Amino acid sequence: MACAVGLTGGNLALALLEQSEDCVKLLTLQGELDYMNCGGMKAMEITDFEEVKGQPWWSLWPAEHRDLVRESFNRAASGHERQFTADCPTAAGTPRRWSVHLKPLVAPAGPVVAVLCTSRDITGVAQLAA
């Protein structure tokens, strides 16, 4: 899993995202995975981002949550922040519970150009609360 990023110019923001242990993803307006940070790849047990890049984000979720995930994405893509909590196993099949936050990224002229998705693994917290 190659995650080294230089700290020059535009790479600074990317380097900062790589520091997060949360799963940080950039989604296109069609809902396709365009970027995932190293912490996210580790949390999702993904060894090669190229295997999931370009896939619809909701396709990574179990069937019972896909409607919720797709609707939350659609609301974010239309300019509204969304949050939800749901279960989704990792790429290796490890059960996980995620707290998900979707934030529309807006261009200076106003239209939404992408959606930033941050997923936090709350499996341990959810198990303690049960």
Short mmCIF file of C-alpha atoms in Angstrom, two decimals:
data_model
loop_
_atom_site.label_atom_id
_atom_site.label_comp_id
_atom_site.label_asym_id
_atom_site.label_seq_id
_atom_site.Cartn_x
_atom_site.Cartn_y
_atom_site.Cartn_z
CA MET A 1 0.00 0.00 0.00
CA ALA A 2 1.88 3.07 -1.27
CA CYS A 3 0.83 6.19 0.61
CA ALA A 4 3.87 8.47 0.59
CA VAL A 5 3.08 12.03 -0.50
CA GLY A 6 5.59 14.84 -0.96
CA LEU A 7 4.99 18.11 0.86
CA THR A 8 5.35 20.51 -2.04
CA GLY A 9 2.68 22.88 -3.33
CA GLY A 10 -0.69 21.24 -3.90
CA ASN A 11 0.42 18.02 -2.23
CA LEU A 12 0.26 19.64 1.22
CA ALA A 13 -3.52 19.24 1.46
CA LEU A 14 -3.23 15.64 0.30
CA ALA A 15 -0.48 14.99 2.86
CA LEU A 16 -2.76 16.36 5.59
CA LEU A 17 -5.60 14.04 4.56
CA GLU A 18 -3.22 11.10 4.71
CA GLN A 19 -2.67 11.76 8.43
CA SER A 20 -6.27 10.86 9.31
CA GLU A 21 -7.10 7.38 10.58
CA ASP A 22 -10.67 7.93 9.35
CA CYS A 23 -11.63 6.71 5.90
CA VAL A 24 -11.58 9.91 3.80
CA LYS A 25 -12.93 9.56 0.27
CA LEU A 26 -13.55 11.93 -2.62
CA LEU A 27 -16.61 10.97 -4.66
CA THR A 28 -17.47 12.23 -8.12
CA LEU A 29 -20.92 13.69 -8.77
CA GLN A 30 -21.85 10.26 -10.14
CA GLY A 31 -20.92 8.68 -6.80
CA GLU A 32 -17.74 7.01 -8.03
CA LEU A 33 -14.71 6.61 -5.77
CA ASP A 34 -12.02 9.02 -6.97
CA TYR A 35 -9.67 9.06 -3.95
CA MET A 36 -9.23 7.30 -0.61
CA ASN A 37 -6.61 8.16 1.99
CA CYS A 38 -4.20 5.59 3.44
CA GLY A 39 -6.03 5.53 6.79
CA GLY A 40 -9.19 4.65 4.91
CA MET A 41 -7.49 1.91 2.94
CA LYS A 42 -6.17 0.47 6.19
CA ALA A 43 -9.55 0.74 7.95
CA MET A 44 -11.33 -0.83 4.96
CA GLU A 45 -8.58 -3.47 4.54
CA ILE A 46 -8.02 -2.44 0.91
CA THR A 47 -4.50 -3.15 -0.35
CA ASP A 48 -4.84 -1.55 -3.79
CA PHE A 49 -7.13 1.45 -4.34
CA GLU A 50 -7.10 0.79 -8.10
CA GLU A 51 -9.33 -2.25 -7.40
CA VAL A 52 -12.18 0.02 -6.18
CA LYS A 53 -11.41 3.31 -7.94
CA GLY A 54 -14.23 4.37 -10.23
CA GLN A 55 -16.79 2.06 -8.59
CA PRO A 56 -20.04 3.51 -7.28
CA TRP A 57 -19.46 4.07 -3.55
CA TRP A 58 -22.73 2.41 -2.56
CA SER A 59 -21.66 -0.78 -4.36
CA LEU A 60 -19.20 -1.38 -1.50
CA TRP A 61 -22.07 -1.50 1.01
CA PRO A 62 -24.28 -4.50 1.85
CA ALA A 63 -27.55 -4.63 -0.11
CA GLU A 64 -29.66 -3.73 2.94
CA HIS A 65 -27.92 -0.33 3.27
CA ARG A 66 -27.47 0.65 -0.39
CA ASP A 67 -30.69 2.70 -0.60
CA LEU A 68 -29.68 4.70 2.50
CA VAL A 69 -26.14 5.20 1.19
CA ARG A 70 -27.25 6.21 -2.31
CA GLU A 71 -29.94 8.60 -1.00
CA SER A 72 -27.47 10.19 1.44
CA PHE A 73 -24.99 10.65 -1.41
CA ASN A 74 -27.65 12.15 -3.70
CA ARG A 75 -28.62 14.69 -1.02
CA ALA A 76 -24.96 15.63 -0.52
CA ALA A 77 -24.43 15.93 -4.29
CA SER A 78 -27.38 18.34 -4.36
CA GLY A 79 -25.72 20.55 -1.72
CA HIS A 80 -26.88 19.19 1.64
CA GLU A 81 -24.60 17.71 4.32
CA ARG A 82 -25.68 14.25 5.41
CA GLN A 83 -24.78 11.87 8.24
CA PHE A 84 -25.72 8.29 8.96
CA THR A 85 -24.52 5.21 10.83
CA ALA A 86 -24.55 1.73 9.29
CA ASP A 87 -22.74 -1.60 9.22
CA CYS A 88 -20.43 -2.48 6.34
CA PRO A 89 -17.75 -5.16 6.33
CA THR A 90 -14.25 -4.39 5.13
CA ALA A 91 -12.92 -5.67 1.81
CA ALA A 92 -11.55 -8.65 3.79
CA GLY A 93 -14.98 -9.33 5.32
CA THR A 94 -14.31 -7.98 8.82
CA PRO A 95 -17.58 -6.66 10.33
CA ARG A 96 -17.47 -2.92 11.02
CA ARG A 97 -19.90 -0.17 12.04
CA TRP A 98 -19.33 3.25 10.48
CA SER A 99 -20.35 6.80 11.29
CA VAL A 100 -20.45 8.51 7.89
CA HIS A 101 -20.41 12.24 7.10
CA LEU A 102 -20.97 13.51 3.56
CA LYS A 103 -20.10 17.10 2.71
CA PRO A 104 -20.69 18.71 -0.69
CA LEU A 105 -17.59 20.42 -2.09
CA VAL A 106 -18.65 23.65 -3.77
CA ALA A 107 -16.73 25.56 -6.44
CA PRO A 108 -16.20 29.33 -5.93
CA ALA A 109 -18.95 29.98 -8.51
CA GLY A 110 -21.40 27.88 -6.52
CA PRO A 111 -22.07 24.43 -8.02
CA VAL A 112 -21.21 21.25 -6.15
CA VAL A 113 -18.18 19.69 -7.86
CA ALA A 114 -17.60 16.60 -5.68
CA VAL A 115 -18.57 15.05 -2.35
CA LEU A 116 -16.17 14.56 0.55
CA CYS A 117 -17.03 11.44 2.53
CA THR A 118 -15.51 10.74 5.93
CA SER A 119 -16.26 7.39 7.57
CA ARG A 120 -15.19 6.66 11.13
CA ASP A 121 -14.99 3.10 12.43
CA ILE A 122 -17.18 3.08 15.56
CA THR A 123 -17.35 -0.70 15.92
CA GLY A 124 -15.76 -0.71 19.38
CA VAL A 125 -17.95 2.16 20.60
CA ALA A 126 -21.10 0.48 19.25
CA GLN A 127 -20.17 -2.80 20.98
CA LEU A 128 -19.64 -1.00 24.32
CA ALA A 129 -23.04 0.69 24.04
CA ALA A 130 -24.83 -2.60 23.33
#
